[in-house]
Coordinates of C-alpha atoms in Angstrom, one line a residue:
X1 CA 0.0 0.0 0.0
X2 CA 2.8 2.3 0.6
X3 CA 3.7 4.8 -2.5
X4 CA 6.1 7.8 -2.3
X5 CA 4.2 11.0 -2.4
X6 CA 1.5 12.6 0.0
X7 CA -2.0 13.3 -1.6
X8 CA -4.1 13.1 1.7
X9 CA -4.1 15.7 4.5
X10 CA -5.3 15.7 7.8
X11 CA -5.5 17.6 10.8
X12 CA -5.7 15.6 14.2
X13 CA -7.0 17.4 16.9
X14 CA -6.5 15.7 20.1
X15 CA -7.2 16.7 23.6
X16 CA -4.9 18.2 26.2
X17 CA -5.5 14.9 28.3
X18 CA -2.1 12.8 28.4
X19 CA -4.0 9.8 27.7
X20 CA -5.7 10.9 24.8
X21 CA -2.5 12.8 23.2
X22 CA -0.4 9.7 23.5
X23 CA -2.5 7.1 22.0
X24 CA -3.5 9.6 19.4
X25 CA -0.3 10.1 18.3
X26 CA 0.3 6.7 18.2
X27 CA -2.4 6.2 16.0
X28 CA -1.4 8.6 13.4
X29 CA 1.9 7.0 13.3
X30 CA 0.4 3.7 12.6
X31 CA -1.9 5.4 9.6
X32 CA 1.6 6.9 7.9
X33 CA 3.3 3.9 8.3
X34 CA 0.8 1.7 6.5
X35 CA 0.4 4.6 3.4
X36 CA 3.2 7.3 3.1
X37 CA 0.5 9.0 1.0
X38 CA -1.4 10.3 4.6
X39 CA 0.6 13.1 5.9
X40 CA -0.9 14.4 9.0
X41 CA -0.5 17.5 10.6
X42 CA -1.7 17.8 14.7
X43 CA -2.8 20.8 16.5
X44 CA -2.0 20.7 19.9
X45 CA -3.8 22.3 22.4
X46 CA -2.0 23.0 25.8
X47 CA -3.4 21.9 28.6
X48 CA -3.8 24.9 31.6
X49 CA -2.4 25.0 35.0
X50 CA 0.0 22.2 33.7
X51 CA 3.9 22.3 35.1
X52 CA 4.0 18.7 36.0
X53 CA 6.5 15.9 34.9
X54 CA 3.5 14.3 33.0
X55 CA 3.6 16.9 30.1
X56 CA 7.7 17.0 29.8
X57 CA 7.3 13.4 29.3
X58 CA 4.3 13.8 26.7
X59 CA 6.1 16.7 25.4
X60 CA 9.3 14.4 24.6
X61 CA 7.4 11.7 23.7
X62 CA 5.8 13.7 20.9
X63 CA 9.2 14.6 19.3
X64 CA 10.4 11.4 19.2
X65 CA 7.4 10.4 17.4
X66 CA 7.8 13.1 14.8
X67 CA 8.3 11.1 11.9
X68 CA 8.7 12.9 8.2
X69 CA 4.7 12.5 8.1
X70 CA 3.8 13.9 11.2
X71 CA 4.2 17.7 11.5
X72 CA 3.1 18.9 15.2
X73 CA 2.1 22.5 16.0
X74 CA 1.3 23.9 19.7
X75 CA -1.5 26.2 19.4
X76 CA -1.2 29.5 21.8
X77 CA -2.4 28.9 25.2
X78 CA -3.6 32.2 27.6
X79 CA -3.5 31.5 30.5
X80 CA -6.1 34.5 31.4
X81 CA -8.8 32.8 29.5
X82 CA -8.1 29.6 31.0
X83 CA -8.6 31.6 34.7
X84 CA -12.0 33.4 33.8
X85 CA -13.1 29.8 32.6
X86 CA -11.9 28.1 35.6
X87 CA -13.9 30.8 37.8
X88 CA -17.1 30.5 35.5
X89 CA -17.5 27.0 34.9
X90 CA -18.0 23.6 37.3
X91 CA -15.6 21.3 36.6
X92 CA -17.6 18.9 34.0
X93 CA -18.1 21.9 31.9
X94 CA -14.3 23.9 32.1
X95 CA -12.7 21.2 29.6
X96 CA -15.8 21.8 26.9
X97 CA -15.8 25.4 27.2
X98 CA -11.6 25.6 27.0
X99 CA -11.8 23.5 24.0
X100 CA -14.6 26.2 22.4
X101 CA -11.9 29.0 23.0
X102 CA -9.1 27.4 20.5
X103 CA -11.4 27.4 17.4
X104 CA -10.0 30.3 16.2
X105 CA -6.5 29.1 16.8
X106 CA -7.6 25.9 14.6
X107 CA -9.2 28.4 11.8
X108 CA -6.0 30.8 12.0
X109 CA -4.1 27.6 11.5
X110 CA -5.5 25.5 8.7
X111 CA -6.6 28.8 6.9
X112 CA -2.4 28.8 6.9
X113 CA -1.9 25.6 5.9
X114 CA -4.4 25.9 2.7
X115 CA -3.4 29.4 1.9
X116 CA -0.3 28.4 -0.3
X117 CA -2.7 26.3 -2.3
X118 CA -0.1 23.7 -2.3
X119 CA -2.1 21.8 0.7
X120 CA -5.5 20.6 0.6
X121 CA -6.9 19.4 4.0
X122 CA -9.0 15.7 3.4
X123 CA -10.6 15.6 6.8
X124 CA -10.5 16.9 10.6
X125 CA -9.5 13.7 12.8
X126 CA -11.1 14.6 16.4
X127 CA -11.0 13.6 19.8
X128 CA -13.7 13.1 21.4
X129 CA -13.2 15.8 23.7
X130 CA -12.8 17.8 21.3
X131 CA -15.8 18.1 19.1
X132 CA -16.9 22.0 18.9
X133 CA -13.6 21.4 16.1
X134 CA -16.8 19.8 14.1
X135 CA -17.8 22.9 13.2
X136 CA -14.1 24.1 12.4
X137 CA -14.0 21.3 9.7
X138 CA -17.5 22.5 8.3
X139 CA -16.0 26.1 7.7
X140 CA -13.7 24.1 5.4
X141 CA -15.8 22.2 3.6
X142 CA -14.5 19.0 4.5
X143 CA -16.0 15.7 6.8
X144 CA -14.6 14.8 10.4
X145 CA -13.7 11.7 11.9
X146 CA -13.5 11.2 15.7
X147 CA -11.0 9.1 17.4
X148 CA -12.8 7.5 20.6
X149 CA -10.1 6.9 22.9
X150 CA -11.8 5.0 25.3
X151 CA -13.5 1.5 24.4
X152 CA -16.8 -0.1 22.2
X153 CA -18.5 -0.7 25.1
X154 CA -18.5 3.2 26.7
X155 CA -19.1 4.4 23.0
X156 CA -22.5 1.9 22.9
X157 CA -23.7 3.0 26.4
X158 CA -23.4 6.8 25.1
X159 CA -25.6 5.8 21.9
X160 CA -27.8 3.8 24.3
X161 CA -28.1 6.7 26.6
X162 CA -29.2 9.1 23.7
X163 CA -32.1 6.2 22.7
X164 CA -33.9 7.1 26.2
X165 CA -36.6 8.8 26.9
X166 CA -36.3 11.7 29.4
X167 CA -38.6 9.8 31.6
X168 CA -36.1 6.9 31.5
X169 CA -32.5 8.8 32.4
X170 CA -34.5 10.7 34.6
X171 CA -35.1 7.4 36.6
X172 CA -31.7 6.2 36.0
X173 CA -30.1 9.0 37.6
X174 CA -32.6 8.2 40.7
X175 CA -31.4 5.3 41.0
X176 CA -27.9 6.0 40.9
X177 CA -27.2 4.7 45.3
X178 CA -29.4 1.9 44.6
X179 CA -28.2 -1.6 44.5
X180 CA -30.2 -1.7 41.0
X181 CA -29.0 -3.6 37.8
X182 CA -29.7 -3.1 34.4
X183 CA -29.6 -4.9 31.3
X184 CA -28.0 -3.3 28.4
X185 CA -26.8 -3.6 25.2
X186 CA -23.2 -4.8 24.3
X187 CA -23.5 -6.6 27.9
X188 CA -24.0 -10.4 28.6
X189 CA -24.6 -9.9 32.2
X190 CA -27.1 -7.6 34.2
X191 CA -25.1 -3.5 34.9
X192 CA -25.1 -2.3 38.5
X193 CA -26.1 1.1 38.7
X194 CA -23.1 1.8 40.1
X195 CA -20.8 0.4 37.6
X196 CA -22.2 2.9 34.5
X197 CA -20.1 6.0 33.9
X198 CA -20.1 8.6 36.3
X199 CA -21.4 10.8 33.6
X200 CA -24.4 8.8 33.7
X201 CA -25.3 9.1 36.9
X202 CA -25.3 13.0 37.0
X203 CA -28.4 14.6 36.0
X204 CA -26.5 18.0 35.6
X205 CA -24.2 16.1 33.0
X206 CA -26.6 13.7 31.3
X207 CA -27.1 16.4 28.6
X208 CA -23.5 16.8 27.9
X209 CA -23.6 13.2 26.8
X210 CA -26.4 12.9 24.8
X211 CA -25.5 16.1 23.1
X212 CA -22.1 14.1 22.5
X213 CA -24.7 10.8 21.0
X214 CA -25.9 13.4 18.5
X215 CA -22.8 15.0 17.6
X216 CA -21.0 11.4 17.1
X217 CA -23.8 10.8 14.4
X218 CA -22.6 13.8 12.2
X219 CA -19.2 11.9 11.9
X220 CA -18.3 10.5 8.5
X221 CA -16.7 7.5 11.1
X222 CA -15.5 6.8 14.4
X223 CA -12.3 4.8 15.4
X224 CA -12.3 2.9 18.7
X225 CA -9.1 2.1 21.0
X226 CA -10.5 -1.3 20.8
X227 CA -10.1 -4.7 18.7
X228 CA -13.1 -7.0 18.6
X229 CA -11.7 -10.4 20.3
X230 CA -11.7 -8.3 23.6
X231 CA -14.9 -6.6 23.5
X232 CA -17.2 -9.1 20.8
X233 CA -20.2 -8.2 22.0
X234 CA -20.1 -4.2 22.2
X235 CA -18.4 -3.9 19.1
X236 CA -21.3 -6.2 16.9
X237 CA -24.2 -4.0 18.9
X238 CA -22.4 -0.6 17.4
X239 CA -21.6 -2.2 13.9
X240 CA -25.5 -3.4 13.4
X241 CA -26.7 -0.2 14.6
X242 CA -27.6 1.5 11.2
X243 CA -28.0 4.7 13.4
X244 CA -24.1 4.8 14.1
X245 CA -21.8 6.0 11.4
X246 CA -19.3 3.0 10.2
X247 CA -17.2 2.4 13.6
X248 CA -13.7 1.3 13.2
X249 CA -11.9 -1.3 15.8
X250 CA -8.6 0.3 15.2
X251 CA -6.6 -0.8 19.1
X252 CA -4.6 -1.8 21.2
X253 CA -3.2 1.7 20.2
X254 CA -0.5 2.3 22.9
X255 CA 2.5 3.6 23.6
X256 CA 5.4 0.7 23.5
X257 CA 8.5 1.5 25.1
X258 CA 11.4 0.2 23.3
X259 CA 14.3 2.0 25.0
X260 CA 14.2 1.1 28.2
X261 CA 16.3 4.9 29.2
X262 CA 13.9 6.7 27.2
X263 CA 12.3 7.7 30.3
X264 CA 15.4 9.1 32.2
X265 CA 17.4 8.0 35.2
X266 CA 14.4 7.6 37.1
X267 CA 12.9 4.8 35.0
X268 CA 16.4 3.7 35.1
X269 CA 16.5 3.4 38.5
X270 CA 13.1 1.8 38.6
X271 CA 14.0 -0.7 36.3
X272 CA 17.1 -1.9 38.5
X273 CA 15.1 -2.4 41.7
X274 CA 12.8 -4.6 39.5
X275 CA 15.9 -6.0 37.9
X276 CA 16.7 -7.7 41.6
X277 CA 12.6 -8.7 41.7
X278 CA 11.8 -13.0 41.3
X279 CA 10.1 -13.0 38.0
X280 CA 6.3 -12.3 39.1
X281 CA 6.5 -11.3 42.1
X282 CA 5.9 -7.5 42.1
X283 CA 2.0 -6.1 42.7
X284 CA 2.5 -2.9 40.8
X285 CA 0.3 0.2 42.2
X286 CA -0.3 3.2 39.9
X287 CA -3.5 5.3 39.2
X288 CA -3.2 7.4 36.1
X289 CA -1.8 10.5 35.2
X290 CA -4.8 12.4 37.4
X291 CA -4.5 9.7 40.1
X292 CA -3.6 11.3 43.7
X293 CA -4.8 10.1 47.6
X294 CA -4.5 12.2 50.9
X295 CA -3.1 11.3 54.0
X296 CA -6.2 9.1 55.2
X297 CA -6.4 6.4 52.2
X298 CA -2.6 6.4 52.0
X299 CA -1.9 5.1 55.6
X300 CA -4.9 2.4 54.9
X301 CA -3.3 1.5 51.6
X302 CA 0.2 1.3 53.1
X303 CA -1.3 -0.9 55.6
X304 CA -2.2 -3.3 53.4
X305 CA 0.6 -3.6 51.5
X306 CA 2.4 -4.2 54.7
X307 CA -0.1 -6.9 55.8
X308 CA -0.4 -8.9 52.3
X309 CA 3.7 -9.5 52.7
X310 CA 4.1 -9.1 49.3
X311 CA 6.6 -7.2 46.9
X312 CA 5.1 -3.9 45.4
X313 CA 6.4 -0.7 44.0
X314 CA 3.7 2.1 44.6
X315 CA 3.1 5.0 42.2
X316 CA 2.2 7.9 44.9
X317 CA 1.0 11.2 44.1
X318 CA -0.4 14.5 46.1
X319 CA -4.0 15.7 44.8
X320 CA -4.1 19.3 43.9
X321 CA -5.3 22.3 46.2
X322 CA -8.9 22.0 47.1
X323 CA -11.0 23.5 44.4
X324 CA -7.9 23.6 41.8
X325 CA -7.9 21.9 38.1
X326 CA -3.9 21.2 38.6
X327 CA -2.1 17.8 37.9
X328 CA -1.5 15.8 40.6
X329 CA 2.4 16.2 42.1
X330 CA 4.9 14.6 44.1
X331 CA 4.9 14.5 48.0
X332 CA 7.7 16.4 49.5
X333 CA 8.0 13.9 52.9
X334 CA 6.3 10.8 52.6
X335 CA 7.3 10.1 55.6
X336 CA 4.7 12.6 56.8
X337 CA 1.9 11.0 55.3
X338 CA 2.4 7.4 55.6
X339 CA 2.6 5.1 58.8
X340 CA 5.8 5.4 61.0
X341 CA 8.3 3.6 60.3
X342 CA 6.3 2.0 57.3
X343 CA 9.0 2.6 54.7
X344 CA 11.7 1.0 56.6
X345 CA 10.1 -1.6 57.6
X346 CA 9.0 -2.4 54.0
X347 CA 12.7 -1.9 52.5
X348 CA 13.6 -4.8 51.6
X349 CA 10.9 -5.6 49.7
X350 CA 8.9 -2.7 48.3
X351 CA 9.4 0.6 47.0
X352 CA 7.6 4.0 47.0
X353 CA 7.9 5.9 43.6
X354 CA 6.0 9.5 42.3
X355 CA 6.0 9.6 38.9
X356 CA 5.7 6.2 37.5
X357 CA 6.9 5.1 33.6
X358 CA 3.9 2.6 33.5
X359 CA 4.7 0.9 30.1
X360 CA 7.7 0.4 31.0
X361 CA 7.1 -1.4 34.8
X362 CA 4.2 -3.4 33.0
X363 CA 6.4 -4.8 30.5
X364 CA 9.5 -5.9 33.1
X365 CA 8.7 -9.7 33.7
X366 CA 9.1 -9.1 38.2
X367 CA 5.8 -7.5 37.6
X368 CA 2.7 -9.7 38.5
X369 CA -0.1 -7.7 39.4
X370 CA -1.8 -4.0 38.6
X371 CA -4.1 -2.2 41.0
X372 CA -5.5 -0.1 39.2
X373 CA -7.6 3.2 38.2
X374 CA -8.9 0.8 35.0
X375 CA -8.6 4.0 32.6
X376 CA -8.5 2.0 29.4
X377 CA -5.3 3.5 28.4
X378 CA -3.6 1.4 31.6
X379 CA -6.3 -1.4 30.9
X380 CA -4.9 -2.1 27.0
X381 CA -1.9 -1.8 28.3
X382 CA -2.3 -4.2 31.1
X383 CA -3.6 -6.9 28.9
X384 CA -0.6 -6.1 26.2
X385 CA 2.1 -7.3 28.9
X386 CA -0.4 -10.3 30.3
X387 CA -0.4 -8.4 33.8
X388 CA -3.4 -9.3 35.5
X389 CA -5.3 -6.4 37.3
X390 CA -7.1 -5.8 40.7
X391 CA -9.8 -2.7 39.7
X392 CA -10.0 0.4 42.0
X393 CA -12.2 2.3 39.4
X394 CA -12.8 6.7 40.7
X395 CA -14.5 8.5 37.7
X396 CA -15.4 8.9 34.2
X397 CA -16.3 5.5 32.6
X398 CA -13.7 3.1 34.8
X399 CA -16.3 1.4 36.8
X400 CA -17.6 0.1 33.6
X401 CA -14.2 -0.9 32.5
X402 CA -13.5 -2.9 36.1
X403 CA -17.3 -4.2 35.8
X404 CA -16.5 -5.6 32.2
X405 CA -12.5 -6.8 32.9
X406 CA -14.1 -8.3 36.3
X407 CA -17.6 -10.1 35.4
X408 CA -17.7 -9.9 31.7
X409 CA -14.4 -10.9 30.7
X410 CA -13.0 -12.5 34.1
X411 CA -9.8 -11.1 33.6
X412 CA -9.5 -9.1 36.9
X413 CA -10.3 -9.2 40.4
X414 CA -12.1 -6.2 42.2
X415 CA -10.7 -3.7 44.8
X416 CA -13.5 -1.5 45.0
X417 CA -16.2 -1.2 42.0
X418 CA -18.6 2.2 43.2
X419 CA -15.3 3.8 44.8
X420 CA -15.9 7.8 43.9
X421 CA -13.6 10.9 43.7
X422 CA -13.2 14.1 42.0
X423 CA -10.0 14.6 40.0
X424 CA -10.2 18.4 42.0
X425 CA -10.9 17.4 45.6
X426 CA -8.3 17.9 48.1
X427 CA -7.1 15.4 51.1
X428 CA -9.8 17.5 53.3
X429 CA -12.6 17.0 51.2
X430 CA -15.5 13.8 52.3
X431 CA -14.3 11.0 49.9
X432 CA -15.0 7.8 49.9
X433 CA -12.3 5.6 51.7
X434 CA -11.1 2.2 51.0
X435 CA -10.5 0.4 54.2
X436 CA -6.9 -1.7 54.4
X437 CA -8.9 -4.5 54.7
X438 CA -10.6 -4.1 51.3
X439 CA -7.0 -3.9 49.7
X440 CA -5.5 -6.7 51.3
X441 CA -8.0 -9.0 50.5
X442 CA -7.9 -7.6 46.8
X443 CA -4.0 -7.6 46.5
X444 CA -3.9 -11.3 47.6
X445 CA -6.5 -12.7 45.2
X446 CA -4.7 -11.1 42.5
X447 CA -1.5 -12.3 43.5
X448 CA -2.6 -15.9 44.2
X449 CA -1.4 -18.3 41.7
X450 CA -1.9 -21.9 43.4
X451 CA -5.6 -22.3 43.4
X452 CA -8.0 -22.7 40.4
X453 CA -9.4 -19.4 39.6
X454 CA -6.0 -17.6 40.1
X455 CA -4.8 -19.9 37.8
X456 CA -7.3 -19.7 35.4
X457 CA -7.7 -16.1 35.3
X458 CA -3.8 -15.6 34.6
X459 CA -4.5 -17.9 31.6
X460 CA -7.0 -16.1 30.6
X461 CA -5.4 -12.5 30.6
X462 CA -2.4 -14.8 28.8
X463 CA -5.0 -15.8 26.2
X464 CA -6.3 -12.1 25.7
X465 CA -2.4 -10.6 25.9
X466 CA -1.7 -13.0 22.4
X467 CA -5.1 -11.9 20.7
X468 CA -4.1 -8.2 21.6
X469 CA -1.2 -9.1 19.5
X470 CA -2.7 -10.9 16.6
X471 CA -5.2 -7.9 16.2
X472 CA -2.9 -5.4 15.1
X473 CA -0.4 -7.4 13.1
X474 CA -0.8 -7.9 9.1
X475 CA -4.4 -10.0 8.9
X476 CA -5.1 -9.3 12.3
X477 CA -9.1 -7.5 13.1
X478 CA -7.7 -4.1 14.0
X479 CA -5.1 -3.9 11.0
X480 CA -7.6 -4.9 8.5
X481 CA -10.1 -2.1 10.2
X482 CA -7.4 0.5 9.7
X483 CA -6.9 -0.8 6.0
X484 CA -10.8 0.2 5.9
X485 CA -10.1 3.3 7.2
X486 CA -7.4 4.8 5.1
X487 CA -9.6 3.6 1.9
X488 CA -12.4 5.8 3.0
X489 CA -9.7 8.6 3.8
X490 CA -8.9 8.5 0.2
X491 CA -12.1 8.8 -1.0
X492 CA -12.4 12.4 0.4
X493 CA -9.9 13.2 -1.7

């Protein structure tokens, strides 16, 4: 398929989230390196308040990746604007309404690009966070695609969602405390309430996705961070539905590390400690890039560890000032916030890290266990390197992804499935807290490996780990998807 010159054009748009920018980019590198005539050019919107070690590593990781193909542009970012919106807007509505405020950067931009009249833009490739750019693309005269970059089955239950009456969300939202289950679509077993999105179970937000449903159905197509051997049932509901545009199965899209220093000399000093780790051994703790605890649930998690006896390496980070929108960052003291004496006494066989270089842990072979925040980024990844997982789901659509890895799919054991907390609330706000108990017990069934269903369920993530594989190789699902895809980018030409 590969010929010499460039005739297609696009503009990816992805969102200022690090787990959307990363697997987007890792997308388009994918598309130009099945047909050198794509050549894509991204738009990068900054993300505010953001000075953490999280966006110099996405920063770097975004050169690297800067093939001859891939052109990358950083779009102006003022700060004011990003203040006013902060102090206007609750927090499910200050992403959305910073996304508005860069159309005109995107105009400015591609009015650029297609001035010279040697460049003619095929299609706006989206994220989808980011789809007031819709109308962008419309100005231009040319379609949009969106890259979903969470999984099938959250993409079904927004469709599904939309379908409702307003009788019907109204009620679901009621019964969000309720020990209620649901059947729905894409799903062999019966949904707890608590298990759907969080989105779904705010009535304030419940618009916001709905108005989402709509806006999907304007696409020319939608490509999933998915491939159909893990998630069969989801991906045949949204292919049927003749009220979806075409979807494309186009994952696992991730991240793979192949230098092991390419994340400095702390990965390198990571990677040492687990260099001295027997092989499976290690329960690996880590909780996204937004992913923080205060004092409380740190001692009780600490605790645990300490109690189950076995090896870890724990990804810690300090939540942001109450009522701030700021990236999680590193504790000065831990010794402040966890138990006395709990780091010495757990030398010799653990090890307390902030910043974690997940890829990179998952793939070392003392690694047998993940707790964690099952965003589907860390979940694809998870299954890549045949780690099995022990769900602690907080926001967003992660109790749906431990609910499916856990009872669907039997590929995980549960920590906590209707665990909530705000990415913005500080250590002396009222969350939710996971008792040491709950962790022990969780850490130890997903370390087990003598009885039956520890054994089976490591076979099985084995099992999902080689389809992963298969999917995106030459004949696999997601490779021939992506073949699909490129032919109907061509056609807009």
């Amino acid at each position: 398929m590969k010929t010499t010159s460039a005739t297609v054009e696009l503009v990816f748009i992805p969102s200022p989230g690090m787990g959307h920018l990363v697997s987007t980019v890792e997308m388009a590198k994918q598309l130009v390196g099945r047909d050198h005539r794509l050549s894509i050019t991204f738009l990068i919107i900054k993300k505010p308040f953001d000075k953490s070690k999280v966006s110099s590593s996405t920063q770097s990781l975004l050169l690297a990746a800067a093939e001859d193909q891939l052109k990358f542009v950083y779009l102006p970012l003022d700060e004011a604007v990003a203040a006013d919106l902060q102090s206007k807007f609750p927090d499910h509505n200050f992403i959305l309404e910073f996304i508005k405020t860069n159309k005109q950067n995107v105009r400015d931009h591609v009015a650029k690009m297609v001035s010279t009249g040697s460049t003619q833009v095929a299609a706006f490739v989206i994220d989808m966070a980011c789809t007031p750019m819709m109308d962008v693309a419309v100005e231009f005269g040319v379609p949009s695609y969106v890259f979903f970059t969470s999984n099938a089955t959250a993409l079904g239950l927004v469709f599904h969602l939309e379908s409702l009456s307003p009788d019907e969300y109204h009620d679901l939202t009621e019964l969000m405390d309720s020990d209620a289950e649901l059947e729905l679509p894409g799903f062999v077993n019966p949904v707890p309430v608590k298990a759907l999105p969080t989105s779904f179970r705010d009535r304030e937000f419940v618009p916001r996705v709905i108005s989402l449903a709509k806006t999907l159905r304007q696409t020319k197509g939608i490509m999933v961070n998915t491939f159909e051997e893990l998630e069969s049932n989801a991906v045949r509901f949204l292919v049927e539905n003749d009220k979806v545009p075409p979807v494309y199965p186009v994952g696992p899209v991730i991240h793979l590390v192949n230098n092991k220093n390419e994340e400095g000399e702390e990965a390198t000093e990571i990677m040492k400690w687990l260099d001295n780790q027997p092989l499976s051994s290690v329960v690996f703790l880590c909780f996204g890039s937004v992913g923080s605890f205060g004092g409380d649930q740190l001692k009780e998690i600490a605790q645990a560890l300490e109690q189950s006896g076995h090896r870890f390496l724990w990804s810690v980070r300090r939540p942001p000032s109450k009522g701030k929108r700021e990236i999680p960052s590193e504790y000065q003291d831990l010794n402040q916030m966890l138990p006395d004496g709990f780091l010495e006494r757990t030398n010799e066989i653990g090890k307390v890290i902030g910043w974690a270089p997940q890829v990179t842990i998952l793939s070392h072979k003392a690694v047998g266990g993940f707790v964690s925040h099952c965003g589907w980024n860390s979940t694809l990844e998870s299954l890549w390197y045949g780690v099995p997982v022990a769900t602690w789901p907080m926001r967003s659509e992660q109790p749906t992804n431990a609910f499916q890895l856990v009872r669907e799919l039997r590929l995980a054991v549960d920590i906590k499935l209707d665990y909530k907390k705000d990415i913005c609330m500080s250590d002396s706000s009222n969350v939710m807290l996971v008792t040491a108990e709950e962790i022990e017990n969780g850490i130890r069934k997903l370390m087990e490996s003598e009885n039956e269903c520890g054994k089976e369920r490591k076979q099985r993530v084995k099992e999902m780990s080689e389809k992963s594989k298969v999917a995106v190789v030459e004949g696999g699902s997601s490779y021939n998807s992506i073949g699909l895809l490129i032919e109907d980018f061509m056609k807009t030409t």
